Every structure is written in structure tokens, then in C-alpha cells.
Short mmCIF file of C-alpha atoms and ligand atoms in Angstrom, two decimals:
data_model
loop_
_atom_site.label_atom_id
_atom_site.label_comp_id
_atom_site.label_asym_id
_atom_site.label_seq_id
_atom_site.Cartn_x
_atom_site.Cartn_y
_atom_site.Cartn_z
CA MET A 1 -11.59 -56.20 -58.11
CA ASN A 2 -13.36 -53.81 -55.78
CA ILE A 3 -16.17 -51.89 -57.46
CA LEU A 4 -17.98 -48.66 -56.54
CA ILE A 5 -21.47 -47.92 -57.85
CA ILE A 6 -22.52 -44.29 -57.63
CA GLY A 7 -26.19 -43.58 -56.97
CA SER A 8 -28.99 -44.69 -54.68
CA GLY A 9 -31.91 -45.93 -56.75
CA GLY A 10 -33.39 -49.10 -58.14
CA ARG A 11 -31.05 -48.77 -61.10
CA GLU A 12 -28.01 -48.95 -58.85
CA HIS A 13 -29.45 -51.88 -56.87
CA ALA A 14 -30.03 -53.76 -60.14
CA PHE A 15 -26.49 -52.99 -61.33
CA GLY A 16 -25.13 -54.15 -57.98
CA TRP A 17 -27.17 -57.36 -58.04
CA ARG A 18 -25.78 -58.32 -61.45
CA ILE A 19 -22.25 -57.13 -60.72
CA LYS A 20 -22.18 -59.16 -57.51
CA GLN A 21 -22.63 -62.31 -59.61
CA SER A 22 -19.41 -61.71 -61.57
CA ALA A 23 -16.34 -63.78 -60.70
CA LEU A 24 -14.36 -60.55 -61.26
CA THR A 25 -16.05 -58.80 -58.33
CA ASP A 26 -14.46 -58.72 -54.90
CA LYS A 27 -15.91 -56.03 -52.65
CA LEU A 28 -18.84 -53.89 -53.71
CA PHE A 29 -19.45 -50.32 -52.53
CA PHE A 30 -22.32 -47.91 -53.10
CA ALA A 31 -22.29 -44.13 -52.79
CA PRO A 32 -24.66 -43.57 -51.12
CA GLY A 33 -26.85 -46.66 -51.87
CA ASN A 34 -30.03 -47.68 -50.04
CA ALA A 35 -31.31 -50.41 -47.71
CA GLY A 36 -31.25 -52.92 -50.58
CA THR A 37 -27.70 -52.26 -51.71
CA ALA A 38 -26.52 -52.65 -48.10
CA ALA A 39 -27.18 -56.38 -48.49
CA LEU A 40 -24.80 -56.56 -51.48
CA GLY A 41 -21.95 -54.45 -50.19
CA THR A 42 -21.03 -51.40 -48.17
CA ASN A 43 -22.96 -48.15 -48.40
CA LEU A 44 -20.73 -45.09 -48.14
CA ILE A 45 -22.21 -41.81 -46.96
CA ILE A 46 -20.96 -39.71 -49.83
CA ASN A 47 -22.54 -37.08 -52.04
CA PRO A 48 -21.88 -38.26 -55.63
CA ASN A 49 -21.27 -34.66 -56.71
CA ASP A 50 -18.43 -34.26 -54.20
CA PHE A 51 -15.70 -35.68 -56.44
CA GLU A 52 -12.95 -35.25 -53.83
CA ALA A 53 -14.95 -37.37 -51.40
CA VAL A 54 -15.53 -39.99 -54.10
CA LYS A 55 -11.80 -40.03 -54.81
CA GLU A 56 -10.95 -40.46 -51.16
CA ALA A 57 -13.33 -43.45 -50.91
CA VAL A 58 -11.90 -45.00 -54.09
CA LEU A 59 -8.37 -44.82 -52.74
CA LYS A 60 -9.29 -45.93 -49.24
CA HIS A 61 -11.19 -49.00 -50.43
CA ARG A 62 -8.84 -49.82 -53.35
CA VAL A 63 -11.65 -49.53 -55.86
CA LYS A 64 -10.64 -50.37 -59.45
CA LEU A 65 -13.94 -49.85 -61.26
CA VAL A 66 -16.45 -47.03 -60.78
CA VAL A 67 -19.91 -47.22 -62.35
CA VAL A 68 -21.85 -43.96 -62.40
CA GLY A 69 -25.63 -44.44 -62.26
CA PRO A 70 -27.20 -40.95 -62.38
CA GLU A 71 -26.63 -38.13 -64.87
CA GLU A 72 -25.73 -35.30 -62.54
CA PRO A 73 -22.16 -36.32 -61.64
CA LEU A 74 -21.55 -37.10 -65.33
CA VAL A 75 -22.81 -33.72 -66.51
CA ARG A 76 -20.67 -32.09 -63.81
CA GLY A 77 -17.62 -33.86 -65.21
CA ILE A 78 -16.80 -36.74 -62.84
CA VAL A 79 -15.19 -38.72 -65.68
CA ASP A 80 -12.82 -35.85 -66.58
CA PHE A 81 -12.03 -35.42 -62.88
CA PHE A 82 -10.98 -39.08 -62.68
CA LYS A 83 -8.97 -39.00 -65.93
CA ASP A 84 -7.14 -35.80 -64.96
CA ASP A 85 -6.18 -36.92 -61.46
CA GLU A 86 -2.81 -38.66 -61.27
CA GLY A 87 -3.72 -40.26 -57.97
CA LEU A 88 -6.55 -42.09 -59.72
CA GLU A 89 -4.45 -43.63 -62.46
CA GLY A 90 -5.42 -47.25 -62.97
CA VAL A 91 -8.99 -46.67 -61.81
CA THR A 92 -11.56 -47.34 -64.53
CA ILE A 93 -14.65 -45.16 -64.59
CA ILE A 94 -17.62 -45.91 -66.82
CA GLY A 95 -19.39 -42.92 -68.31
CA PRO A 96 -18.93 -40.16 -70.87
CA SER A 97 -16.62 -37.19 -70.51
CA LYS A 98 -18.23 -33.89 -69.60
CA MET A 99 -18.53 -33.05 -73.29
CA GLY A 100 -20.19 -36.39 -73.98
CA ALA A 101 -22.55 -35.87 -71.05
CA THR A 102 -23.66 -32.61 -72.68
CA LEU A 103 -25.76 -34.82 -74.98
CA GLU A 104 -28.03 -35.07 -71.94
CA GLY A 105 -27.06 -31.86 -70.13
CA SER A 106 -28.04 -29.59 -73.02
CA LYS A 107 -30.98 -30.40 -75.26
CA ASP A 108 -29.75 -27.78 -77.72
CA PHE A 109 -26.33 -29.45 -77.93
CA ALA A 110 -28.04 -32.80 -78.54
CA LYS A 111 -30.21 -31.34 -81.32
CA GLN A 112 -27.18 -29.74 -83.00
CA PHE A 113 -25.37 -33.07 -82.80
CA MET A 114 -28.31 -34.89 -84.39
CA LEU A 115 -28.64 -32.32 -87.16
CA LYS A 116 -24.92 -32.45 -87.90
CA HIS A 117 -24.84 -36.25 -88.07
CA GLN A 118 -28.20 -36.57 -89.86
CA ILE A 119 -29.90 -38.50 -87.10
CA PRO A 120 -33.71 -38.45 -87.44
CA THR A 121 -35.31 -36.14 -84.87
CA ALA A 122 -38.07 -33.52 -84.69
CA ARG A 123 -37.56 -30.14 -86.40
CA TYR A 124 -36.57 -27.51 -83.86
CA LEU A 125 -35.41 -24.01 -83.07
CA THR A 126 -33.50 -22.96 -79.95
CA VAL A 127 -34.26 -19.51 -78.56
CA THR A 128 -33.18 -17.27 -75.68
CA ALA A 129 -34.89 -14.26 -74.11
CA GLN A 130 -33.34 -12.14 -76.88
CA SER A 131 -34.81 -14.26 -79.67
CA SER A 132 -38.19 -15.20 -78.18
CA GLU A 133 -40.08 -13.46 -81.02
CA GLU A 134 -38.36 -15.72 -83.55
CA GLY A 135 -39.47 -18.63 -81.41
CA LYS A 136 -43.08 -17.50 -81.55
CA ALA A 137 -42.85 -17.09 -85.32
CA PHE A 138 -41.36 -20.59 -85.58
CA MET A 139 -44.25 -21.98 -83.52
CA LYS A 140 -46.72 -20.22 -85.79
CA ASP A 141 -45.40 -22.38 -88.63
CA LEU A 142 -45.77 -25.58 -86.60
CA LYS A 143 -49.01 -27.42 -85.97
CA ALA A 144 -50.30 -27.82 -82.42
CA PRO A 145 -49.39 -29.21 -79.97
CA TYR A 146 -46.25 -27.20 -79.19
CA VAL A 147 -43.26 -28.81 -77.47
CA LEU A 148 -41.10 -26.53 -75.29
CA LYS A 149 -37.99 -27.87 -73.60
CA ALA A 150 -35.73 -26.18 -71.10
CA ASP A 151 -32.23 -26.68 -72.47
CA GLY A 152 -30.55 -27.78 -69.22
CA LEU A 153 -31.15 -30.50 -66.63
CA ALA A 154 -34.52 -30.03 -64.96
CA ALA A 155 -35.03 -33.38 -63.18
CA GLY A 156 -37.49 -34.56 -65.84
CA LYS A 157 -39.75 -31.55 -65.39
CA GLY A 158 -38.42 -29.19 -68.05
CA VAL A 159 -40.63 -30.25 -70.97
CA VAL A 160 -44.01 -28.61 -71.49
CA ILE A 161 -46.43 -29.61 -74.25
CA LEU A 162 -49.34 -27.26 -74.98
CA GLU A 163 -52.27 -27.34 -77.41
CA ASP A 164 -52.95 -23.63 -77.65
CA TYR A 165 -50.62 -21.25 -79.51
CA GLU A 166 -51.22 -18.28 -77.18
CA GLU A 167 -50.64 -20.44 -74.12
CA ALA A 168 -47.46 -21.82 -75.67
CA CYS A 169 -46.19 -18.26 -76.24
CA ALA A 170 -46.94 -17.35 -72.61
CA GLU A 171 -45.21 -20.52 -71.39
CA LEU A 172 -42.18 -19.77 -73.57
CA ASP A 173 -41.92 -16.36 -71.87
CA ARG A 174 -42.22 -17.95 -68.42
CA MET A 175 -39.53 -20.51 -69.22
CA LEU A 176 -37.16 -17.86 -70.59
CA GLY A 177 -38.07 -15.72 -67.58
CA GLY A 178 -36.64 -18.25 -65.13
CA LYS A 179 -39.42 -20.77 -64.42
CA PHE A 180 -36.81 -23.56 -64.53
CA GLY A 181 -33.92 -21.37 -63.37
CA ALA A 182 -30.82 -21.28 -65.53
CA ALA A 183 -31.86 -24.56 -67.19
CA GLY A 184 -34.39 -22.47 -69.13
CA ASN A 185 -32.05 -19.71 -70.30
CA SER A 186 -32.34 -21.41 -73.66
CA VAL A 187 -35.50 -23.20 -74.77
CA VAL A 188 -35.72 -25.77 -77.53
CA ILE A 189 -38.99 -25.52 -79.46
CA GLU A 190 -39.85 -28.74 -81.29
CA GLU A 191 -42.27 -30.06 -83.81
CA PHE A 192 -44.60 -32.56 -82.11
CA LEU A 193 -44.08 -36.16 -83.22
CA SER A 194 -47.00 -38.53 -82.93
CA GLY A 195 -46.17 -42.15 -82.20
CA ILE A 196 -45.23 -44.67 -79.54
CA GLU A 197 -42.09 -44.31 -77.44
CA LEU A 198 -39.43 -46.80 -76.39
CA SER A 199 -35.96 -46.77 -74.90
CA VAL A 200 -32.93 -48.37 -76.52
CA PHE A 201 -29.63 -48.74 -74.68
CA VAL A 202 -26.09 -49.34 -75.80
CA LEU A 203 -22.70 -49.53 -74.21
CA THR A 204 -20.09 -47.79 -76.35
CA ASP A 205 -16.34 -47.40 -76.17
CA GLY A 206 -16.54 -44.51 -78.62
CA GLU A 207 -16.09 -46.76 -81.68
CA GLU A 208 -17.88 -50.04 -81.17
CA TYR A 209 -21.23 -50.53 -79.51
CA PHE A 210 -23.09 -53.29 -77.71
CA ILE A 211 -26.89 -53.24 -77.80
CA LEU A 212 -28.75 -54.10 -74.60
CA PRO A 213 -32.37 -55.26 -74.49
CA GLU A 214 -34.82 -52.43 -75.19
CA ALA A 215 -37.60 -51.33 -72.83
CA LYS A 216 -40.65 -49.13 -72.54
CA ASP A 217 -41.24 -47.08 -69.42
CA TYR A 218 -44.34 -45.51 -67.93
CA LYS A 219 -43.91 -42.04 -66.51
CA ARG A 220 -47.39 -40.91 -65.48
CA ILE A 221 -48.61 -41.50 -61.95
CA GLY A 222 -52.04 -42.75 -63.01
CA GLU A 223 -53.38 -45.71 -64.94
CA GLY A 224 -53.92 -45.23 -68.66
CA ASP A 225 -50.95 -42.81 -68.63
CA LYS A 226 -52.97 -40.10 -66.87
CA GLY A 227 -51.90 -37.55 -64.29
CA LEU A 228 -48.59 -36.04 -63.25
CA ASN A 229 -45.19 -37.03 -64.54
CA THR A 230 -43.01 -39.10 -62.22
CA GLY A 231 -39.50 -40.51 -62.30
CA GLY A 232 -41.09 -43.70 -63.64
CA MET A 233 -43.85 -46.07 -62.50
CA GLY A 234 -42.83 -49.19 -64.35
CA ALA A 235 -41.18 -50.74 -67.37
CA VAL A 236 -41.51 -53.63 -69.80
CA SER A 237 -38.78 -55.44 -71.73
CA PRO A 238 -38.80 -56.57 -74.52
CA VAL A 239 -41.06 -54.17 -76.43
CA PRO A 240 -43.25 -56.19 -78.82
CA PHE A 241 -43.41 -53.54 -81.57
CA ALA A 242 -39.62 -53.27 -81.62
CA ASP A 243 -39.32 -56.24 -83.96
CA GLU A 244 -36.21 -57.21 -85.90
CA ALA A 245 -36.98 -54.96 -88.87
CA PHE A 246 -37.59 -51.93 -86.67
CA MET A 247 -34.51 -52.57 -84.53
CA ARG A 248 -32.42 -52.86 -87.69
CA LYS A 249 -33.61 -49.36 -88.64
CA VAL A 250 -32.79 -48.11 -85.17
CA GLU A 251 -29.29 -49.51 -85.48
CA GLU A 252 -28.65 -48.20 -89.00
CA LYS A 253 -30.31 -44.80 -88.76
CA ILE A 254 -29.67 -43.93 -85.13
CA ILE A 255 -27.12 -46.03 -83.25
CA VAL A 256 -24.45 -46.18 -85.96
CA PRO A 257 -24.54 -42.46 -86.84
CA THR A 258 -24.56 -41.52 -83.15
CA VAL A 259 -21.50 -43.59 -82.34
CA HIS A 260 -19.76 -42.38 -85.52
CA GLY A 261 -20.67 -38.81 -84.58
CA ILE A 262 -19.14 -39.25 -81.15
CA HIS A 263 -15.99 -40.60 -82.77
CA LYS A 264 -15.82 -37.90 -85.47
CA ASP A 265 -16.40 -35.11 -82.98
CA GLN A 266 -13.63 -36.59 -80.81
CA ILE A 267 -15.88 -36.95 -77.82
CA ASP A 268 -14.39 -39.19 -75.14
CA TYR A 269 -17.24 -41.58 -74.37
CA LYS A 270 -16.97 -44.95 -72.66
CA GLY A 271 -20.32 -45.73 -71.18
CA PHE A 272 -24.03 -46.16 -71.70
CA ILE A 273 -26.13 -44.25 -74.24
CA PHE A 274 -29.87 -44.23 -73.68
CA PHE A 275 -31.81 -43.42 -76.84
CA GLY A 276 -35.26 -42.06 -76.05
CA LEU A 277 -37.03 -42.96 -79.29
CA ILE A 278 -40.44 -42.56 -80.83
CA LYS A 279 -41.80 -44.76 -83.61
CA VAL A 280 -43.66 -42.61 -86.12
CA GLY A 281 -45.30 -44.87 -88.68
CA ASP A 282 -42.50 -47.41 -89.15
CA GLU A 283 -39.67 -44.96 -88.62
CA PRO A 284 -37.64 -44.29 -85.45
CA PHE A 285 -36.87 -40.72 -84.35
CA VAL A 286 -34.77 -39.57 -81.40
CA ILE A 287 -36.69 -37.67 -78.72
CA GLU A 288 -33.62 -37.33 -76.51
CA TYR A 289 -30.31 -38.79 -75.46
CA ASN A 290 -29.49 -39.75 -71.91
CA VAL A 291 -25.91 -40.59 -71.02
CA ARG A 292 -26.64 -43.31 -68.50
CA MET A 293 -29.13 -46.13 -68.06
CA GLY A 294 -32.78 -45.35 -67.34
CA ASP A 295 -34.58 -45.93 -64.08
CA PRO A 296 -36.81 -48.01 -63.90
CA GLU A 297 -35.83 -49.47 -67.32
CA THR A 298 -32.61 -50.87 -65.86
CA GLU A 299 -34.59 -52.97 -63.42
CA ALA A 300 -36.33 -54.67 -66.38
CA VAL A 301 -33.32 -54.77 -68.71
CA ILE A 302 -30.52 -55.97 -66.43
CA PRO A 303 -32.31 -59.14 -65.24
CA ARG A 304 -32.72 -60.08 -68.94
CA LEU A 305 -29.08 -59.41 -69.85
CA LYS A 306 -27.17 -62.47 -68.74
CA ASN A 307 -23.64 -61.43 -69.77
CA ASP A 308 -20.98 -60.90 -67.11
CA LEU A 309 -21.60 -57.19 -66.54
CA VAL A 310 -18.16 -56.50 -65.08
CA GLU A 311 -16.51 -58.10 -68.11
CA LEU A 312 -18.71 -55.94 -70.37
CA LEU A 313 -17.87 -52.75 -68.49
CA MET A 314 -14.15 -53.53 -68.56
CA ALA A 315 -14.39 -54.27 -72.30
CA THR A 316 -16.07 -50.88 -72.72
CA ALA A 317 -13.15 -49.21 -70.97
CA ARG A 318 -10.55 -51.20 -72.95
CA GLY A 319 -12.25 -50.50 -76.30
CA ASP A 320 -12.94 -54.17 -76.84
CA LEU A 321 -16.73 -54.38 -77.15
CA LYS A 322 -16.64 -56.11 -80.53
CA ALA A 323 -15.71 -59.36 -78.85
CA HIS A 324 -19.00 -59.47 -76.93
CA LYS A 325 -22.48 -60.57 -77.89
CA ALA A 326 -25.56 -60.01 -75.78
CA ILE A 327 -26.91 -63.10 -74.05
CA VAL A 328 -30.54 -62.26 -73.48
CA ASP A 329 -33.29 -64.03 -71.55
CA LYS A 330 -36.12 -64.36 -74.06
CA ARG A 331 -38.82 -64.02 -71.44
CA THR A 332 -40.68 -60.78 -70.73
CA ALA A 333 -39.75 -58.74 -67.68
CA VAL A 334 -42.31 -56.40 -66.13
CA THR A 335 -41.22 -53.92 -63.47
CA LEU A 336 -43.71 -52.21 -61.16
CA VAL A 337 -42.61 -49.26 -59.05
CA LEU A 338 -44.11 -48.90 -55.59
CA VAL A 339 -44.28 -45.23 -54.66
CA SER A 340 -45.05 -43.18 -51.56
CA GLY A 341 -48.57 -41.79 -51.10
CA GLY A 342 -48.70 -38.26 -52.53
CA TYR A 343 -45.75 -38.73 -54.87
CA PRO A 344 -44.78 -36.96 -57.16
CA GLU A 345 -45.99 -34.12 -54.93
CA GLN A 346 -45.64 -34.06 -51.12
CA TYR A 347 -45.03 -37.39 -49.42
CA GLN A 348 -43.83 -38.72 -46.08
CA LYS A 349 -40.56 -40.52 -45.42
CA GLY A 350 -39.51 -42.90 -42.65
CA LEU A 351 -42.58 -45.14 -42.89
CA ALA A 352 -42.06 -48.78 -41.85
CA VAL A 353 -42.03 -51.37 -44.64
CA ARG A 354 -43.50 -54.81 -43.96
CA GLY A 355 -43.83 -58.03 -45.92
CA LEU A 356 -40.60 -57.99 -47.93
CA GLU A 357 -39.93 -61.57 -46.81
CA LYS A 358 -43.23 -62.69 -48.37
CA VAL A 359 -42.16 -61.76 -51.89
CA ASP A 360 -41.92 -64.84 -54.06
CA ALA A 361 -40.57 -65.10 -57.64
CA SER A 362 -39.95 -61.37 -58.12
CA PHE A 363 -36.77 -59.37 -57.84
CA VAL A 364 -37.10 -56.63 -55.24
CA PHE A 365 -34.93 -53.68 -56.20
CA HIS A 366 -34.86 -51.01 -53.52
CA ALA A 367 -35.06 -47.35 -54.57
CA GLY A 368 -36.03 -44.86 -51.85
CA THR A 369 -35.36 -46.99 -48.77
CA ALA A 370 -33.16 -46.70 -45.68
CA PHE A 371 -32.60 -48.51 -42.40
CA GLN A 372 -33.95 -47.06 -39.20
CA SER A 373 -33.22 -49.09 -36.05
CA ASN A 374 -32.74 -52.25 -38.14
CA GLN A 375 -36.03 -51.77 -39.93
CA VAL A 376 -36.46 -50.93 -43.62
CA VAL A 377 -38.27 -47.61 -43.97
CA THR A 378 -39.33 -45.46 -46.91
CA ASN A 379 -36.87 -42.75 -47.85
CA GLY A 380 -38.08 -41.36 -51.17
CA GLY A 381 -40.92 -41.06 -53.66
CA ARG A 382 -40.10 -44.21 -55.57
CA VAL A 383 -39.59 -46.86 -52.91
CA PHE A 384 -39.24 -50.26 -54.64
CA ALA A 385 -39.12 -51.69 -58.14
CA LEU A 386 -40.50 -55.24 -58.42
CA THR A 387 -39.47 -57.16 -61.52
CA SER A 388 -40.89 -60.50 -62.62
CA PHE A 389 -40.45 -62.75 -65.62
CA GLY A 390 -43.21 -64.35 -67.65
CA ASN A 391 -43.94 -65.68 -71.09
CA SER A 392 -46.10 -62.63 -71.78
CA ILE A 393 -46.59 -59.15 -70.37
CA GLU A 394 -49.77 -60.31 -68.61
CA GLU A 395 -48.03 -63.27 -67.02
CA ALA A 396 -45.00 -61.31 -65.81
CA ARG A 397 -47.17 -58.45 -64.61
CA SER A 398 -49.46 -60.72 -62.60
CA VAL A 399 -46.47 -62.02 -60.64
CA SER A 400 -45.26 -58.49 -59.93
CA LEU A 401 -48.80 -57.45 -58.93
CA LYS A 402 -49.17 -60.35 -56.50
CA ASN A 403 -45.90 -59.41 -54.84
CA ALA A 404 -46.59 -55.67 -54.88
CA GLU A 405 -49.62 -56.40 -52.69
CA ARG A 406 -47.37 -58.17 -50.17
CA VAL A 407 -44.94 -55.28 -49.69
CA GLN A 408 -46.74 -52.93 -47.34
CA PHE A 409 -46.19 -49.38 -46.21
CA GLU A 410 -48.63 -46.62 -45.41
CA GLY A 411 -49.87 -44.80 -48.51
CA ARG A 412 -48.26 -47.24 -50.95
CA HIS A 413 -49.32 -46.73 -54.55
CA TYR A 414 -48.54 -48.55 -57.79
CA ARG A 415 -49.96 -48.83 -61.26
CA LYS A 416 -51.72 -52.08 -62.12
CA ASP A 417 -51.66 -51.46 -65.88
CA ILE A 418 -47.95 -51.38 -66.76
CA GLY A 419 -47.63 -52.56 -70.36
CA PHE A 420 -51.35 -51.93 -71.09
CA ASP A 421 -50.65 -50.30 -74.45
CA LEU A 422 -48.46 -53.18 -75.64
CA ILE A 423 -50.96 -55.99 -75.13
N1 ADP B 501 -40.93 -33.65 -80.28
C1 ADP B 501 -41.75 -34.33 -79.48
N2 ADP B 501 -42.94 -34.79 -79.96
C2 ADP B 501 -43.78 -35.46 -79.14
N3 ADP B 501 -43.57 -35.67 -77.84
C3 ADP B 501 -42.41 -35.23 -77.30
C4 ADP B 501 -41.44 -34.54 -78.09
N4 ADP B 501 -40.41 -34.23 -77.30
C5 ADP B 501 -40.70 -34.70 -76.07
N5 ADP B 501 -41.90 -35.30 -76.05
C6 ADP B 501 -42.56 -35.94 -74.90
O1 ADP B 501 -42.06 -35.35 -73.70
C7 ADP B 501 -41.37 -36.31 -72.92
C8 ADP B 501 -40.18 -35.66 -72.24
O2 ADP B 501 -39.29 -35.16 -73.21
P1 ADP B 501 -37.74 -35.51 -73.17
O3 ADP B 501 -37.07 -34.85 -74.32
O4 ADP B 501 -37.59 -37.00 -73.06
O5 ADP B 501 -37.26 -34.75 -71.87
P2 ADP B 501 -36.93 -35.18 -70.35
O6 ADP B 501 -36.92 -36.68 -70.30
O7 ADP B 501 -35.62 -34.59 -70.12
O8 ADP B 501 -38.01 -34.56 -69.56
C9 ADP B 501 -41.02 -37.43 -73.89
O9 ADP B 501 -40.89 -38.66 -73.26
C10 ADP B 501 -42.21 -37.39 -74.85
O10 ADP B 501 -43.31 -38.08 -74.28
MG1 MG B 502 -37.15 -38.31 -71.43
#
């Protein structure tokens, strides 16, 4: 069948790479894709949030399966658009309905869901400009640091953590005053949880679930997890502290009640759930839900997951996930992200990339790249994700590091310490 992957990052390149290997795949399309995905299929110049344009492309290219990478089209309701459109009957789309996507699109909705279904998470209170005084009183009862979260999508920038109570109150006022636009009309105030984070992923058909390999990602620009937040500088899979006993707790206390909750609340959900977890002592808590795979976690997870991905996605759509078991490469995958100089602040685009042909024994997943007169150039903050296998984090990382040095563009930056806290 012909398959369309929506998105343009390393995640979508990794999906495409695995999907291309399926005997079920005929032609592969990306909307809009990048220089890497162009080698796997056809890039279509389409804005993923323009659902009419996506529909037109699906019909024109006889696409039968659509995989949505990023959250924005999901939160805007692309799945409902497909299900409601008679012309798109017979086209399978992977992802939650708009209501399901609200688990990511509204942090308050997600917290209410967790409370209702008794899923372990930090204590919280949601406030608006009208109830900001209650928020400050709630914070007074909490211990520092204070966690403030804009309710809506804020491109990973809407969470502020502050040590000082007075500063937290001032920040709360700024957030409610429009610092993050409408995304901050409501603010979720949370108790701070102290522990180590990891990401767990499942595919669900709304009743059954299929657990993918877990991962840990690294968001800060600088080594030792210092400096500004980014879209992600690297990932490791598996996560050594996520042993069998811990993962059993995650399944029993978090995955099962979440999938049951989705079913009970009659949420139409056939897609990925990303559990952003924190291990406090020996117990898992949910920090957040995402309704799609993570980036760069996908670039570490998908190479380890050896199942036929198209078969898995079709089983998700059919409601037939029970019949599938994960076939996982036992080795460790370490992903390094090569970013533009200046990122996550100002950076240049259109810089020539050299040395890609010298990469040996790593997967090169393109993220922010494009073609300019037949030459690969930079086209974003995160430019490449390099994934390598090894028998340990150190071994896998050293292969990625060797190859990262070979891929050259002006201003290139990457972290050399991905996985440092797991060794
Ligand atoms: N209750 C909490 N306690 C401790 N740290 C938190 C808490 N909530 C969020 N964080 C930290 O802030 C980061 C971002 O929060 P998250 O809810 O994942 O929002 P987003 O990914 O949308 O920015 C988390 O990865 C975690 O490091
Ligand atoms: Mg997060």
C-alpha cells in the first residue's frame, strides 16, 4: 500500500526508514519531509495543518495509510477530519481523535484524566487570571521549587520551574498575563517531584496496548544537562534503571489504567501514547502525556524495534494488537543530535553539509535538512540524529561520536555526554 508520513524531522525519517522495509509498503510519501526522507520516497510540499491539502495528496497518490508524526495536526483534529470525510473512507490514519489529543494539548485535561483514573502524578491546582490568588495560596503549601505549566501547547517552552516563592508568584502573573499567549490562559501549578525521568511508549487501539522499547532523552543544550532547553540533544534506549520490576509497575500502575481510562471515557484513540515518567524512589509517576512518538527518542527506539511497523500500525487500526509481541534488539542504541550553531536561539540555515558519505556503522536520520542545488544544506536547529548500536552506552556512544565528527557544517554542535547519568 502507499503510505504518507506527516512531519519533517528525525522521527519521521526513522519511521520512514523502518516502514520502507515492510513488504506491505509500496510507495512512500512525506509531508513535507526533509533531504533524508527524499531518499526513501517523495516529499510533498504540504503544510500538515492544511487538512484539505493533505486530503488532496492522499487521494491523488492513492495513499491507504497515514502516519502522523507531530502533535500539532493531531491536537487540531486531523484524525476526526479523516474519519468524518466520506471521500477518505478506506484510508487508515494513525493517531488519537481530537479529544484524545487533548491529553497533550491541555495539561489540565491530562491532570483531570489522571486524577479520575487514579494514575500516579504530582499534586496540582489549575488556575486562571480570576483564581490566581488561590494559586499563590496553593504554592504556599508546597515546598520549593515551584512548577508552573502553561495549559496549552507551547512548543516545549511552557514549563517554568522556580526556587523562590515570590518569583514563582510573579511568573504565575506573567503567564496568566499572556507570556505564552492563549496557551497560558490556564496554568497548572504542580508539586515538584524529585527523581530521574524516562519515556515509555505504547501503541494502543483503545483497548489493547503494545509496549515499545523505552528511552531517556536529553533536552538541555549543554553537557551535564546545563543550559537552555532544546527539542532534544540525544537519547538512549534501553534505560538501565527501567528493569523488569520497575517496568511491571509502569504497566500496572500507569499503562493499564491509562488505556482503561481512554476506553471508559469513550475516547477514540488508535495511535501512540508517550508517557513522560519520573521515577521517585522505586515508584513511577506521570509528568505528562504526549500523543505521538518523541523526537529524538524515536531515532533510538525504532532501530531497536524489529517488528514489521506497517503490520503493527494496521493492527492498531484494526484493533488487533493482542496478536503482536515486540521483537526487540537487545543492544543499546545511543542517538546524538547535531544542531546548528546558536540553537536553540538564533541560528543560520542553508549551510552546506559535508562528509555524510564518510559515516560508517551509524544510522543518519535527517531532521532540519533540505536540498539546495543538489547539495544537502541545514534547514533547522536540529539538523541530524546519529544512532549507533553497542553492547553498552559507552560503546554505542563512541560510534555515534566518531561519526558525528565526520558530518561537517559550519557551527555544528553536539553533546558528547549523552547517557552520562546512566553509566
Ligand atoms: N511535577 C514536576 N516535578 C519535577 N519536574 C517536573 C515536573 N513537571 C515537569 N517537570 C520538568 O519539566 C519538564 C517539562 O515538563 P513537561 O510536563 O514534560 O512539559 P513539556 O514537555 O510540554 O514542556 C519535564 O521533563 C521535567 O523535567
Ligand atoms: Mg515533556
